[in-house]
Coordinates of C-alpha atoms in Angstrom, one line a residue:
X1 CA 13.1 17.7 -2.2
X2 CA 12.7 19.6 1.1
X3 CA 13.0 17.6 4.4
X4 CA 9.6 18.5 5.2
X5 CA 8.4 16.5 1.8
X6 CA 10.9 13.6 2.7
X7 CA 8.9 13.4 6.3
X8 CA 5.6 13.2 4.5
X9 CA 6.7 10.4 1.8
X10 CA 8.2 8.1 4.4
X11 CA 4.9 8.5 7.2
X12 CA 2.9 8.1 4.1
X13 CA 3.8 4.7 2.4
X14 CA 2.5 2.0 4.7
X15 CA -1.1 4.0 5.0
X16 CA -3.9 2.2 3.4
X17 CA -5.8 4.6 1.2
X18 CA -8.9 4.1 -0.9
X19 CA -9.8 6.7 -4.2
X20 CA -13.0 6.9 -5.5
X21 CA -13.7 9.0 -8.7
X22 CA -15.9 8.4 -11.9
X23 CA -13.7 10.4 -14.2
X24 CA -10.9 8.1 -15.6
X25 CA -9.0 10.8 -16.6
X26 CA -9.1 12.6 -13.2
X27 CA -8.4 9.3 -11.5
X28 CA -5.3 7.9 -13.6
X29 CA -3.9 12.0 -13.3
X30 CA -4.7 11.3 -9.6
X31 CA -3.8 8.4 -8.4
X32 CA -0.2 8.8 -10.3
X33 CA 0.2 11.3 -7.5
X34 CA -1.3 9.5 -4.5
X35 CA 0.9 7.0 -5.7
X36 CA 3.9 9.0 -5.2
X37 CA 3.0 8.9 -1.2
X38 CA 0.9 6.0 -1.1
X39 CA 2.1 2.3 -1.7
X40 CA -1.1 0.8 -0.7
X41 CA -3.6 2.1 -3.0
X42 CA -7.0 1.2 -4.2
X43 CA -9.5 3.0 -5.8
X44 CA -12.9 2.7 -7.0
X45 CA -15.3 4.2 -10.1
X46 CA -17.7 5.2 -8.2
X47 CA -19.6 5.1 -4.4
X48 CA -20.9 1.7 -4.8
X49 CA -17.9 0.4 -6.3
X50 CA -15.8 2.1 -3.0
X51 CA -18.4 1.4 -0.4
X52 CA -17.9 -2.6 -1.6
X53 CA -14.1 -2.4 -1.9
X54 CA -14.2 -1.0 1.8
X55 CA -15.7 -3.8 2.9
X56 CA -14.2 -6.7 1.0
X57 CA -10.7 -4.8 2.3
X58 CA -11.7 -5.2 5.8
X59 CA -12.7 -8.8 5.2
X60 CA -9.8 -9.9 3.8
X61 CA -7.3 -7.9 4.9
X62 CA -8.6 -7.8 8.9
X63 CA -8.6 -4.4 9.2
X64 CA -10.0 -0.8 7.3
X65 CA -8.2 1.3 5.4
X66 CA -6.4 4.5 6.8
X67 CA -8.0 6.9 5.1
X68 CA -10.7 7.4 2.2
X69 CA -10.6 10.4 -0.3
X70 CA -14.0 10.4 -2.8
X71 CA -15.3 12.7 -5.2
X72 CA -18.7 13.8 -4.3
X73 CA -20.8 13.6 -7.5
X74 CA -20.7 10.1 -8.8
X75 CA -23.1 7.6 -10.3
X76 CA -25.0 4.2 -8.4
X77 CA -24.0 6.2 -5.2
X78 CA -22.4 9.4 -4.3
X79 CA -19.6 10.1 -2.5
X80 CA -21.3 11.4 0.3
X81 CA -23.9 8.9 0.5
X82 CA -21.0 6.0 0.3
X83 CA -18.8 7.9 2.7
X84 CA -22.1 7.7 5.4
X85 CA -22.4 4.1 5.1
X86 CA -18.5 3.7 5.8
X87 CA -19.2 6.0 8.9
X88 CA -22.2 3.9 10.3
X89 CA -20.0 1.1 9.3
X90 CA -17.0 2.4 11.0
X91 CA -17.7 6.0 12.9
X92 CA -13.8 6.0 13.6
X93 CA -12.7 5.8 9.6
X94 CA -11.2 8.7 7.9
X95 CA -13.0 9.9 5.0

């Protein structure tokens, strides 16, 4: 592993990150990765499902997450339509 990699892995673990896809195969391949830089991860199945478990987070945890990553195309509420409400929500959040 380069030292450049190492650098990434250790910045990367105490970020917050949410995932939101629909495809379960996508998202277990996915978040196996994420997971490799990411201890605190979430995800969601869809917009609706993401835009709620950005808010619960926030509520309970007393603060937002670092950074959302969402698929686009999604059912009950796309991605870009969930990552809108986050922004009016929060305009400062990473999406």
């Amino acid at each position: 592993m380069s030292d450049y990699s190492k650098l990434i892995i250790e910045n990367s673990k105490n970020l917050c990150v949410l995932y939101v896809e629909d495809d379960e195969e996508l998202r277990a391949n996915t978040i196996e990765l994420l997971s490799l830089y990411f201890d605190n991860l979430d995800y969601a199945v869809d917009g609706q499902d993401g835009y709620d478990k950005y808010i619960n987070f926030e509520k309970e945890k007393d603060r937002t997450y670092d950074i959302v990553i969402s698929d686009i195309q999604m059912p009950n509420m796309n991605g870009i339509e969930m990552c809108a409400k986050i922004k009016l929500h929060n305009p400062t959040q990473i999406v």
